[in-house]
């Protein structure tokens, strides 16, 4: 999809890898420099998509993998069309926590639905919109258990370590195939990561 204006930045990474932390820091920095920034997240980001998010992350529900995939894509279609594309058209910087690469890693790789299927549906849901830069925060599987202990886990976070291993591998594979993706060591201190990220994004501005 051709786009004249705006910049689309996506944070990706396994659960608790630091996406929200880094997205917030980056949004603050860019706003401080006078940029108009839309900071948003998936699944969610609109009323409809936040409704879908509730279903997707509800630990009480058992969701068929294919149904799960379609729910993510439904949420993404609404979010992309209602929020992301209009903001980019208005020249804003959009920062999204998660986007299509999450579906490749979780549904394509970890659930085993395959990258061909997720790739096709991602393209349809986004009308082909792709991030200008994807920042993948990579953490070892064991790191999950050391962060945010005591917080209630959502449906996806209740999956086992084997699932998380597949998610991580799926992410690394997807990032390798995407020339606009950068893999960052999510175990670095947050302020060190932030500096690296500001540098990387600065090159795109
Ligand atoms: N670089 C870091 N090193 C160590 N801990 C971190 C780092 N960045 C964030 N954390 C901590 O890890 C936890 C998860 O961070 P955060 O909520 O930013 O991750 P997330 O990827 O958005 O998680 P989720 O997938 O649940 O949305 C928080 O307790 C946060 O303070
Ligand atoms: Mg988060």
Tab-separated table of C-alpha atoms and ligand atoms in Angstrom:
chain	number	residue	atom	x	y	z
A	1	UNK	CA	0.000	0.000	0.000
A	2	UNK	CA	1.353	3.395	-0.961
A	3	UNK	CA	1.460	5.985	1.767
A	4	UNK	CA	2.695	9.558	1.512
A	5	UNK	CA	2.917	10.628	5.122
A	6	UNK	CA	3.302	9.523	8.718
A	7	UNK	CA	5.491	6.878	10.246
A	8	UNK	CA	4.283	3.502	11.454
A	9	UNK	CA	6.291	1.963	14.303
A	10	UNK	CA	5.430	-1.426	15.762
A	11	UNK	CA	6.681	-3.043	18.951
A	12	UNK	CA	6.644	-6.812	18.940
A	13	UNK	CA	7.788	-9.470	21.356
A	14	UNK	CA	6.622	-12.252	23.629
A	15	UNK	CA	4.491	-11.585	26.690
A	16	UNK	CA	6.199	-9.319	29.239
A	17	UNK	CA	9.069	-8.523	26.875
A	18	UNK	CA	8.778	-4.787	27.543
A	19	UNK	CA	6.606	-3.583	24.654
A	20	UNK	CA	4.373	-1.293	26.722
A	21	UNK	CA	7.360	0.118	28.606
A	22	UNK	CA	9.296	0.969	25.453
A	23	UNK	CA	6.253	2.191	23.515
A	24	UNK	CA	5.428	4.612	26.314
A	25	UNK	CA	9.004	5.898	26.538
A	26	UNK	CA	9.235	6.366	22.780
A	27	UNK	CA	5.861	8.133	22.596
A	28	UNK	CA	6.960	10.516	25.361
A	29	UNK	CA	10.276	11.259	23.650
A	30	UNK	CA	8.702	11.899	20.266
A	31	UNK	CA	5.951	14.069	21.728
A	32	UNK	CA	8.647	15.987	23.596
A	33	UNK	CA	10.213	16.718	20.216
A	34	UNK	CA	6.946	18.118	18.948
A	35	UNK	CA	5.643	15.154	16.954
A	36	UNK	CA	1.985	14.175	16.902
A	37	UNK	CA	1.917	10.586	18.145
A	38	UNK	CA	-0.829	7.987	18.265
A	39	UNK	CA	0.107	5.301	20.792
A	40	UNK	CA	-2.115	2.283	20.414
A	41	UNK	CA	-2.176	-1.480	20.905
A	42	UNK	CA	-3.412	-4.794	19.570
A	43	UNK	CA	-5.621	-6.575	20.041
A	44	UNK	CA	-7.666	-3.489	20.700
A	45	UNK	CA	-7.226	0.194	20.014
A	46	UNK	CA	-10.876	0.866	19.141
A	47	UNK	CA	-14.148	0.144	20.954
A	48	UNK	CA	-14.928	-2.784	18.676
A	49	UNK	CA	-11.415	-4.184	18.864
A	50	UNK	CA	-11.211	-3.774	22.648
A	51	UNK	CA	-14.413	-5.840	22.809
A	52	UNK	CA	-12.729	-8.541	20.735
A	53	UNK	CA	-9.661	-8.265	23.017
A	54	UNK	CA	-11.808	-9.129	26.042
A	55	UNK	CA	-12.926	-12.335	24.327
A	56	UNK	CA	-9.414	-13.229	23.140
A	57	UNK	CA	-7.712	-12.795	26.490
A	58	UNK	CA	-10.466	-14.215	28.730
A	59	UNK	CA	-8.894	-17.182	30.591
A	60	UNK	CA	-12.339	-18.700	31.099
A	61	UNK	CA	-12.779	-19.297	27.351
A	62	UNK	CA	-11.474	-22.133	25.210
A	63	UNK	CA	-11.109	-20.775	21.677
A	64	UNK	CA	-10.525	-22.852	18.571
A	65	UNK	CA	-7.149	-21.861	16.984
A	66	UNK	CA	-8.741	-20.879	13.692
A	67	UNK	CA	-11.434	-18.863	15.473
A	68	UNK	CA	-8.671	-17.222	17.483
A	69	UNK	CA	-6.877	-16.257	14.278
A	70	UNK	CA	-10.014	-14.709	12.802
A	71	UNK	CA	-10.739	-12.784	16.004
A	72	UNK	CA	-7.254	-11.273	15.916
A	73	UNK	CA	-7.704	-10.354	12.278
A	74	UNK	CA	-11.165	-8.891	12.935
A	75	UNK	CA	-9.696	-6.736	15.663
A	76	UNK	CA	-6.832	-5.753	13.348
A	77	UNK	CA	-9.095	-4.789	10.449
A	78	UNK	CA	-11.146	-2.487	12.677
A	79	UNK	CA	-8.047	-0.996	14.310
A	80	UNK	CA	-6.204	-0.453	11.019
A	81	UNK	CA	-9.115	1.147	9.220
A	82	UNK	CA	-10.561	3.167	12.075
A	83	UNK	CA	-7.382	4.416	13.696
A	84	UNK	CA	-4.024	3.601	12.134
A	85	UNK	CA	-4.611	4.557	8.504
A	86	UNK	CA	-6.403	7.860	9.297
A	87	UNK	CA	-3.608	8.844	11.724
A	88	UNK	CA	-0.904	8.064	9.155
A	89	UNK	CA	-2.820	9.986	6.497
A	90	UNK	CA	-2.900	12.940	8.875
A	91	UNK	CA	0.909	12.738	9.082
A	92	UNK	CA	1.081	11.367	12.619
A	93	UNK	CA	3.561	8.897	14.048
A	94	UNK	CA	1.706	5.728	14.986
A	95	UNK	CA	3.202	3.471	17.654
A	96	UNK	CA	1.419	0.152	18.018
A	97	UNK	CA	2.106	-2.520	20.594
A	98	UNK	CA	1.792	-5.634	18.427
A	99	UNK	CA	0.632	-5.928	14.805
A	100	UNK	CA	0.847	-8.598	12.096
A	101	UNK	CA	4.084	-10.211	13.307
A	102	UNK	CA	2.300	-11.252	16.511
A	103	UNK	CA	-0.097	-13.321	14.432
A	104	UNK	CA	2.782	-14.957	12.546
A	105	UNK	CA	4.464	-15.866	15.841
A	106	UNK	CA	1.458	-16.908	17.950
A	107	UNK	CA	-1.043	-18.293	15.459
A	108	UNK	CA	1.257	-19.121	12.530
A	109	UNK	CA	4.165	-20.667	14.434
A	110	UNK	CA	3.044	-21.521	17.981
A	111	UNK	CA	-0.510	-22.667	17.140
A	112	UNK	CA	0.808	-24.266	13.963
A	113	UNK	CA	-1.592	-22.667	11.510
A	114	UNK	CA	1.284	-21.783	9.208
A	115	UNK	CA	2.776	-18.574	7.879
A	116	UNK	CA	1.035	-18.930	4.545
A	117	UNK	CA	-2.346	-18.653	6.246
A	118	UNK	CA	-1.376	-15.876	8.646
A	119	UNK	CA	0.383	-13.975	5.875
A	120	UNK	CA	-2.702	-14.082	3.668
A	121	UNK	CA	-5.093	-13.027	6.408
A	122	UNK	CA	-2.730	-10.331	7.699
A	123	UNK	CA	-2.625	-8.822	4.243
A	124	UNK	CA	-6.398	-8.819	3.921
A	125	UNK	CA	-6.986	-7.380	7.410
A	126	UNK	CA	-4.512	-4.527	6.912
A	127	UNK	CA	-5.151	-3.839	3.205
A	128	UNK	CA	-1.421	-4.483	2.845
A	129	UNK	CA	-0.322	-1.795	5.288
A	130	UNK	CA	3.126	-2.632	6.669
A	131	UNK	CA	5.102	-1.040	9.491
A	132	UNK	CA	7.980	1.268	8.542
A	133	UNK	CA	9.915	-0.337	11.359
A	134	UNK	CA	9.195	-3.299	13.626
A	135	UNK	CA	11.128	-3.409	16.889
A	136	UNK	CA	11.215	-6.965	18.188
A	137	UNK	CA	12.028	-7.228	21.874
A	138	UNK	CA	13.496	-10.692	22.203
A	139	UNK	CA	13.683	-12.353	25.621
A	140	UNK	CA	14.582	-15.906	26.642
A	141	UNK	CA	11.585	-18.062	27.519
A	142	UNK	CA	12.566	-18.260	31.209
A	143	UNK	CA	12.445	-14.470	31.538
A	144	UNK	CA	8.630	-14.638	31.483
A	145	UNK	CA	8.501	-16.098	34.991
A	146	UNK	CA	10.748	-13.438	36.484
A	147	UNK	CA	8.634	-10.425	35.420
A	148	UNK	CA	5.360	-9.097	36.842
A	149	UNK	CA	5.025	-11.987	39.266
A	150	UNK	CA	1.686	-12.013	41.038
A	151	UNK	CA	-0.186	-10.332	38.182
A	152	UNK	CA	-3.193	-12.299	36.922
A	153	UNK	CA	-2.306	-14.038	33.630
A	154	UNK	CA	-4.498	-13.720	30.519
A	155	UNK	CA	-5.542	-16.639	28.292
A	156	UNK	CA	-2.439	-16.593	26.084
A	157	UNK	CA	-0.086	-16.074	29.007
A	158	UNK	CA	-1.421	-19.284	30.562
A	159	UNK	CA	0.100	-21.320	27.755
A	160	UNK	CA	3.128	-23.436	28.724
A	161	UNK	CA	6.861	-22.862	28.211
A	162	UNK	CA	6.817	-24.968	25.028
A	163	UNK	CA	4.251	-22.593	23.525
A	164	UNK	CA	6.393	-19.634	24.548
A	165	UNK	CA	9.443	-21.250	22.972
A	166	UNK	CA	7.552	-21.606	19.686
A	167	UNK	CA	6.406	-17.990	19.914
A	168	UNK	CA	9.980	-16.816	20.366
A	169	UNK	CA	11.265	-18.947	17.470
A	170	UNK	CA	8.376	-17.772	15.315
A	171	UNK	CA	9.234	-14.170	16.046
A	172	UNK	CA	12.930	-14.603	15.253
A	173	UNK	CA	12.087	-16.326	11.995
A	174	UNK	CA	9.573	-13.665	11.000
A	175	UNK	CA	12.013	-10.867	11.840
A	176	UNK	CA	14.711	-12.484	9.734
A	177	UNK	CA	12.393	-12.452	6.742
A	178	UNK	CA	11.417	-8.815	7.226
A	179	UNK	CA	13.996	-6.242	6.180
A	180	UNK	CA	12.239	-3.544	8.191
A	181	UNK	CA	12.417	-5.510	11.438
A	182	UNK	CA	15.119	-5.049	14.063
A	183	UNK	CA	15.751	-7.602	16.815
A	184	UNK	CA	16.683	-6.094	20.170
A	185	UNK	CA	17.863	-7.842	23.302
A	186	UNK	CA	14.885	-7.321	25.623
A	187	UNK	CA	16.985	-8.170	28.649
A	188	UNK	CA	18.988	-4.969	28.355
A	189	UNK	CA	18.030	-2.333	30.913
A	190	UNK	CA	14.993	-0.327	29.807
A	191	UNK	CA	16.917	2.959	29.534
A	192	UNK	CA	19.612	1.379	27.350
A	193	UNK	CA	16.965	-0.090	25.081
A	194	UNK	CA	15.197	3.221	24.888
A	195	UNK	CA	18.318	4.992	23.643
A	196	UNK	CA	18.862	2.372	20.942
A	197	UNK	CA	15.237	2.622	19.875
A	198	UNK	CA	15.274	6.419	19.675
A	199	UNK	CA	18.361	6.155	17.466
A	200	UNK	CA	16.772	3.593	15.157
A	201	UNK	CA	13.539	5.555	14.853
A	202	UNK	CA	15.465	8.813	14.381
A	203	UNK	CA	16.863	7.423	11.136
A	204	UNK	CA	13.339	6.999	9.783
A	205	UNK	CA	12.150	10.499	10.603
B	1	LIG	N1	14.247	-3.958	29.927
B	1	LIG	C1	13.641	-4.518	30.955
B	1	LIG	N2	14.316	-5.272	31.834
B	1	LIG	C2	13.690	-5.864	32.878
B	1	LIG	N3	12.375	-5.742	33.140
B	1	LIG	C3	11.640	-4.993	32.283
B	1	LIG	C4	12.226	-4.346	31.153
B	1	LIG	N4	11.264	-3.676	30.494
B	1	LIG	C5	10.127	-3.908	31.176
B	1	LIG	N5	10.331	-4.674	32.257
B	1	LIG	C6	9.345	-5.141	33.234
B	1	LIG	O1	8.753	-6.308	32.703
B	1	LIG	C7	7.348	-6.302	32.930
B	1	LIG	C8	6.620	-6.352	31.611
B	1	LIG	O2	6.864	-5.129	30.900
B	1	LIG	P1	5.808	-4.549	29.868
B	1	LIG	O3	4.459	-4.488	30.493
B	1	LIG	O4	6.389	-3.301	29.311
B	1	LIG	O5	5.871	-5.712	28.798
B	1	LIG	P2	4.825	-6.038	27.622
B	1	LIG	O6	5.641	-6.654	26.538
B	1	LIG	O7	4.018	-4.850	27.301
B	1	LIG	O8	3.940	-7.140	28.326
B	1	LIG	P3	2.503	-7.697	27.849
B	1	LIG	O9	2.809	-8.699	26.780
B	1	LIG	O10	1.960	-8.317	29.091
B	1	LIG	O11	1.702	-6.540	27.374
B	1	LIG	C9	7.058	-5.057	33.756
B	1	LIG	O12	7.071	-5.408	35.119
B	1	LIG	C10	8.213	-4.149	33.414
B	1	LIG	O13	8.506	-3.250	34.456
B	2	LIG	MG1	1.947	-4.587	27.254
